Short mmCIF file of C-alpha atoms in Angstrom, two decimals:
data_model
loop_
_atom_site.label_atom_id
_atom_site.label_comp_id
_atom_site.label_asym_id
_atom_site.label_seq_id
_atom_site.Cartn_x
_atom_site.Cartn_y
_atom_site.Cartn_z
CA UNK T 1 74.94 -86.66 -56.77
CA UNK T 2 76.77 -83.63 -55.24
CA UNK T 3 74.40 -81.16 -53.48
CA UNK T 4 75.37 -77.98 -52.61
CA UNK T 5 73.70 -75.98 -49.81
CA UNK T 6 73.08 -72.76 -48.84
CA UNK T 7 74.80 -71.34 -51.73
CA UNK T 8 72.79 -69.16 -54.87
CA UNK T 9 72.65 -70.86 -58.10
CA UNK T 10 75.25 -70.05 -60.64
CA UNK T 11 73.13 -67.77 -62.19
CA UNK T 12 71.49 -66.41 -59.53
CA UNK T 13 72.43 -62.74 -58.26
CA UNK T 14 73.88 -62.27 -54.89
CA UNK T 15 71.86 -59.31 -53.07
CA UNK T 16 72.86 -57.62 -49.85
CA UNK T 17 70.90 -56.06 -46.54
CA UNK T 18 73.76 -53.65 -45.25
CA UNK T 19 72.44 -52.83 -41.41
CA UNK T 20 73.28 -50.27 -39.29
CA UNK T 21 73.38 -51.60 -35.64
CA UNK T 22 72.69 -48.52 -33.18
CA UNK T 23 69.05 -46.97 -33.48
CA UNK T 24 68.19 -50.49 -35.35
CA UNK T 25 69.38 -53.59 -34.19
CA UNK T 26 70.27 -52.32 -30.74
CA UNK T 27 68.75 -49.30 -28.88
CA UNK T 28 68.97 -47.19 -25.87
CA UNK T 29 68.23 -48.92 -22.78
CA UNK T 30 64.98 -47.84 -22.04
CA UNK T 31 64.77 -49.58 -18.60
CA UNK T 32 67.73 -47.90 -17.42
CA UNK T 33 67.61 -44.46 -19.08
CA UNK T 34 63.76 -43.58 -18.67
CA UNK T 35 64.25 -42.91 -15.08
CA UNK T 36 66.53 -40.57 -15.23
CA UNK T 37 64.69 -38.61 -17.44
CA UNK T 38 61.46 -38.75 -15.30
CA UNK T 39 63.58 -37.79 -12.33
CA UNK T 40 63.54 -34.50 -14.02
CA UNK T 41 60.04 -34.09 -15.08
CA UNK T 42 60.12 -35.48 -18.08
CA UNK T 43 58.49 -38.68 -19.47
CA UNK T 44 58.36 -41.67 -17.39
CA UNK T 45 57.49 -44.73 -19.57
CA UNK T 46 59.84 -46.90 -21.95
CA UNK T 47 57.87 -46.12 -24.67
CA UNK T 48 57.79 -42.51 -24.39
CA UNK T 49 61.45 -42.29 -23.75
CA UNK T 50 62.01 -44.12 -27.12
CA UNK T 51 59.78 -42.11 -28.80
CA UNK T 52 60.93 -39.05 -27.90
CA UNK T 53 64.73 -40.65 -28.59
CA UNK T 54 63.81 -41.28 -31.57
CA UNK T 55 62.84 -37.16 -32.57
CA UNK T 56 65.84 -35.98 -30.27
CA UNK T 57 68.50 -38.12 -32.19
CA UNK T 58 67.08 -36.86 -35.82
CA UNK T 59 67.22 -33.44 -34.39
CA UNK T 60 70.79 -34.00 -33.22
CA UNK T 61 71.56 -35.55 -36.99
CA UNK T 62 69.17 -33.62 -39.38
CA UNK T 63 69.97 -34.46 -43.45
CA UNK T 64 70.67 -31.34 -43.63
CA UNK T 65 72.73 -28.37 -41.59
CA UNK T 66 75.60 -28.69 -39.01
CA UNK T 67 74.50 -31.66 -36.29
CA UNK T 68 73.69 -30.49 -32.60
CA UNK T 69 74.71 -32.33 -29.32
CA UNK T 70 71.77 -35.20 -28.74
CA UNK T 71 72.44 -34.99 -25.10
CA UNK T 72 71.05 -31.35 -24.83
CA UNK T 73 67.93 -32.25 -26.84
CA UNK T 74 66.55 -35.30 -25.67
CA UNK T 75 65.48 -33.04 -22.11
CA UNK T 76 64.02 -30.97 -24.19
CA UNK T 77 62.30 -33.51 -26.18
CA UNK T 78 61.35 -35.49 -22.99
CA UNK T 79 59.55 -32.63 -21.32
CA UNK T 80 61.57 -31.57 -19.04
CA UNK T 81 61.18 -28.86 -17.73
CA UNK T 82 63.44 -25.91 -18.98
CA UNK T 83 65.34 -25.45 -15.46
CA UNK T 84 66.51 -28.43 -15.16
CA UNK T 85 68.02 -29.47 -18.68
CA UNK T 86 71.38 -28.77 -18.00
CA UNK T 87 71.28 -30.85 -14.63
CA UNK T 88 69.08 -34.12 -16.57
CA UNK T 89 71.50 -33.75 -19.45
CA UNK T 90 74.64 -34.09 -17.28
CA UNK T 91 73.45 -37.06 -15.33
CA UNK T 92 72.09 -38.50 -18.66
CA UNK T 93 75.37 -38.18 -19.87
CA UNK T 94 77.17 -39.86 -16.57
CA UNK T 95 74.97 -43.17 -16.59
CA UNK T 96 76.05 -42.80 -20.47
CA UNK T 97 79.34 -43.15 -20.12
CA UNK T 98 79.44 -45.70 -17.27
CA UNK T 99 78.76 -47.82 -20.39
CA UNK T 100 77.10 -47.96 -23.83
CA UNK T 101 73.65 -47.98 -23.01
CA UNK T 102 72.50 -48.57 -26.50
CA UNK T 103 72.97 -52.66 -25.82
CA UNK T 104 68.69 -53.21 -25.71
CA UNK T 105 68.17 -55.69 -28.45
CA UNK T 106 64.76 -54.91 -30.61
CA UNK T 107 63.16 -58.43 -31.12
CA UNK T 108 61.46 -57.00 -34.47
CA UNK T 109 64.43 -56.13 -35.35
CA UNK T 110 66.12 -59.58 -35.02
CA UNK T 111 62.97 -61.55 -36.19
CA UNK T 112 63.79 -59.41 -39.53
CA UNK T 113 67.17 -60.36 -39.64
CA UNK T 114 66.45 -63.99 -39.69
CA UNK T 115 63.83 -63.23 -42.25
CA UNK T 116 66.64 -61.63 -44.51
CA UNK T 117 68.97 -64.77 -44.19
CA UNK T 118 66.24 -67.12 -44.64
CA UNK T 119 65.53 -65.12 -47.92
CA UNK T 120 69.04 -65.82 -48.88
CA UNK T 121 69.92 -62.66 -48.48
CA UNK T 122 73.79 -61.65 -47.46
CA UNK T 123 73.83 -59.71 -44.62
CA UNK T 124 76.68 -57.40 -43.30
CA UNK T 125 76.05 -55.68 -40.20
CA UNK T 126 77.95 -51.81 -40.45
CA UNK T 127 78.76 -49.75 -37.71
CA UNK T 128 80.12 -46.79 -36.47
CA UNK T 129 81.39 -47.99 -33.66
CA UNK T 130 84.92 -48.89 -31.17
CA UNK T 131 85.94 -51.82 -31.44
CA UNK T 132 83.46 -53.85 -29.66
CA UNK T 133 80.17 -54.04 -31.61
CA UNK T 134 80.85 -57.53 -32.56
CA UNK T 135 80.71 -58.64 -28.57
CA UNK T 136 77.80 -56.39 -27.90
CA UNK T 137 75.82 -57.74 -30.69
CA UNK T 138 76.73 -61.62 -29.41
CA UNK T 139 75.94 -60.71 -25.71
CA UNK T 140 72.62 -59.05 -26.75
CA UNK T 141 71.82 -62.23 -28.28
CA UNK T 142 71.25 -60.48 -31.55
CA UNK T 143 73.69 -61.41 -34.40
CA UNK T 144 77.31 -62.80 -34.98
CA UNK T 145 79.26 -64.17 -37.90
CA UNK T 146 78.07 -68.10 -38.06
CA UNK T 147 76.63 -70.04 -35.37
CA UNK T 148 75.91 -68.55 -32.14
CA UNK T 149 72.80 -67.19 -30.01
CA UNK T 150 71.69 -64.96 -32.44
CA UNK T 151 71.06 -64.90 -35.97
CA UNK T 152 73.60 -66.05 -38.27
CA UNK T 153 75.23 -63.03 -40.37
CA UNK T 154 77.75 -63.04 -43.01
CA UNK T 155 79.57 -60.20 -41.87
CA UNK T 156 80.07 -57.57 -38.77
CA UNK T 157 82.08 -54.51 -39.37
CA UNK T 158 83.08 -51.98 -36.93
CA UNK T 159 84.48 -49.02 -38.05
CA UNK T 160 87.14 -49.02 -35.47
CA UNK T 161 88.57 -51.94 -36.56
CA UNK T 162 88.22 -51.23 -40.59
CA UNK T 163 89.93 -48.38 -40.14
CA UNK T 164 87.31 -46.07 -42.15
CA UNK T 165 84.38 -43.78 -40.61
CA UNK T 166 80.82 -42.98 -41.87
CA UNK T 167 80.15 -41.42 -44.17
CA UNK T 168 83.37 -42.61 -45.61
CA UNK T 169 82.06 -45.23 -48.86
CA UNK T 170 85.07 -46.95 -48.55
CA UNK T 171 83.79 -48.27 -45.08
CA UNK T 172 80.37 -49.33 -46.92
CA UNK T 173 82.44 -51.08 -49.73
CA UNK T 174 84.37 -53.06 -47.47
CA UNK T 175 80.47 -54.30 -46.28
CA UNK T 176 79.78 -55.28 -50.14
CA UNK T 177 83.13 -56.69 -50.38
CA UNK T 178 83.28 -59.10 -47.43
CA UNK T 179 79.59 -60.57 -48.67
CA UNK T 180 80.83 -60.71 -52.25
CA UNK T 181 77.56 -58.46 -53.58
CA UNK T 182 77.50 -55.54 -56.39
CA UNK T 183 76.43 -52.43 -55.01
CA UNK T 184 73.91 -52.78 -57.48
CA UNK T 185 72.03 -55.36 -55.55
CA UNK T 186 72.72 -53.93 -51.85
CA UNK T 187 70.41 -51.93 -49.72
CA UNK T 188 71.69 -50.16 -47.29
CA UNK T 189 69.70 -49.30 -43.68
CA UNK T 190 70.65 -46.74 -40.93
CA UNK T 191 68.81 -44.59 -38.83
CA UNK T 192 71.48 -41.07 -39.21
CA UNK T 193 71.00 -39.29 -42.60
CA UNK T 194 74.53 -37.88 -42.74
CA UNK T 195 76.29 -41.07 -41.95
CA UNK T 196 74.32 -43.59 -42.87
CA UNK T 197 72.54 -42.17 -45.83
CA UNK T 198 74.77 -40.02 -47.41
CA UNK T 199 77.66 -42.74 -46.95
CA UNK T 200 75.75 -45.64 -48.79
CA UNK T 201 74.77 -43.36 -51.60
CA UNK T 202 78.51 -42.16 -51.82
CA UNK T 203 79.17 -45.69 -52.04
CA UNK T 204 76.48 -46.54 -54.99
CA UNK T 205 74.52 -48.47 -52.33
CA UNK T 206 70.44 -47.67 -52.24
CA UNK T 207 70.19 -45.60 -49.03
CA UNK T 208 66.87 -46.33 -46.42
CA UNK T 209 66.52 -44.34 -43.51
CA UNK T 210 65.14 -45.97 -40.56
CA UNK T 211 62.81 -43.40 -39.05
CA UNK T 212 60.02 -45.09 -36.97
CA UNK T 213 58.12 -42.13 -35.97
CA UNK T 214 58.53 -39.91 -39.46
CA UNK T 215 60.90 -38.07 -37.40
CA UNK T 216 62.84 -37.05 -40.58
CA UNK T 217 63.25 -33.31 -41.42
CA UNK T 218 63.78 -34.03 -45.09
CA UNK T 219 61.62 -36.92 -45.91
CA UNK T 220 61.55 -36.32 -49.78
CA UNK T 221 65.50 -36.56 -49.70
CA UNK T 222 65.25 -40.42 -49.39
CA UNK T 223 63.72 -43.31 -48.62
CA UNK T 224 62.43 -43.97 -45.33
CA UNK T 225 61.21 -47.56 -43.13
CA UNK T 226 58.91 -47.53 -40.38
CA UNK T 227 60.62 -51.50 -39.91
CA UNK T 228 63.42 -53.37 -40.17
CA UNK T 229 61.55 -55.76 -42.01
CA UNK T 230 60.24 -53.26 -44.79
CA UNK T 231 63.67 -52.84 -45.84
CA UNK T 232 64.13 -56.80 -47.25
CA UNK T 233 61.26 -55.86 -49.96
CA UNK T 234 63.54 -52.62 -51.04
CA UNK T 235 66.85 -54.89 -51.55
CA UNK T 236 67.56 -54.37 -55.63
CA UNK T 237 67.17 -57.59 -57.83
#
């Protein structure tokens, strides 16, 4: 008899998780970053800085209106106090650009990937990125095309190297056309309204917003997760 693995029935329907990879899969370094915030007066624990990340960066990207410069916010946001935002922002900004810090793998966010692939589900990663999420995502351990220290993914596309930006759809149908799914039966995750949102809808792709803390300034816009993992029970049959 001739068996054939890890491939859907012939009458089964492909379906697609399409994952952003900043805000979700990888996020600010928190062990780096939170001192220089506290430096300043503002919060001083991991977990504060990524909450108040989190509300800075939907600030900086609200679903709707003209976006604002994240830097400037997150002092703000962090409780800093008002004299010294422009100095915290600046060296915020320096250790920034020494390197992308957002490189921190989330582990809940990785233990839902493999749930997604062990559901069969075809997963492209999408990013707005330069050139070099791919090797970020391997040396954080947390995904890659085939075998490798992370989890197994069908696809990884950088917008850099596609050539096409978000919100652009085209960028989100290259994603549905590289795992072979109908935008019918994709889902779509990101955690910017106007890129990630507003691109997969463009795109006919159902649009989640990954908010964790509600942070959202128009939550009855669109559909929000709390989780990676609440996103694989949203994925259209």
């Amino acid at each position: 008899m001739n068996h054939q693995h890890h491939r859907p029935a012939p009458s089964a329907v492909r379906r697609a998780l399409l994952v952003d990879v900043g805000g979700v899969l990888l996020l600010p370094n928190a062990e780096l970053l939170t001192p220089v915030i506290a430096r300043h007066g503002g919060v001083d624990t991991p977990e504060k800085f990524l909450r108040v990340h989190f509300a800075a960066y939907n600030a900086a990207f609200p679903s709707r209106g003209e976006p604002r410069d994240y830097y400037e916010l997150l002092p703000r946001y962090a409780g800093v106090p008002e004299q010294r935002w422009r100095t915290c922002a600046e060296e915020y900004l320096a250790i920034s650009r020494t390197r992308n810090m957002w490189h921190a793998p989330d582990p809940a966010s990785r233990q839902a990937l493999a749930a997604a692939t062990e559901a069969g589900l075809r997963v492209a990663v999408v990013s707005q990125a330069d050139g070099r999420i791919a090797q970020m995502l391997l040396d954080a351990r947390m995904c890659q095309e085939g075998d490798g220290p992370g989890v197994p993914v069908d696809a990884v596309l950088d917008s850099a190297i596609v050539g096409f930006d978000k919100p652009d759809p085209r960028l989100f149908r290259a994603a549905l056309e590289r795992v072979g799914v109908d935008a019918a039966h994709a889902v779509h995750v990101g955690d910017t309204v106007p890129a990630d949102v507003r691109g997969a809808q463009a795109a006919g792709i159902r649009a989640v917003h990954y908010d964790p803390y509600d942070d959202c300034d128009d939550p009855g816009d669109h559909e929000h997760v709390h989780r990676l993992r609440e996103v694989l029970a949203l994925v259209p049959r």
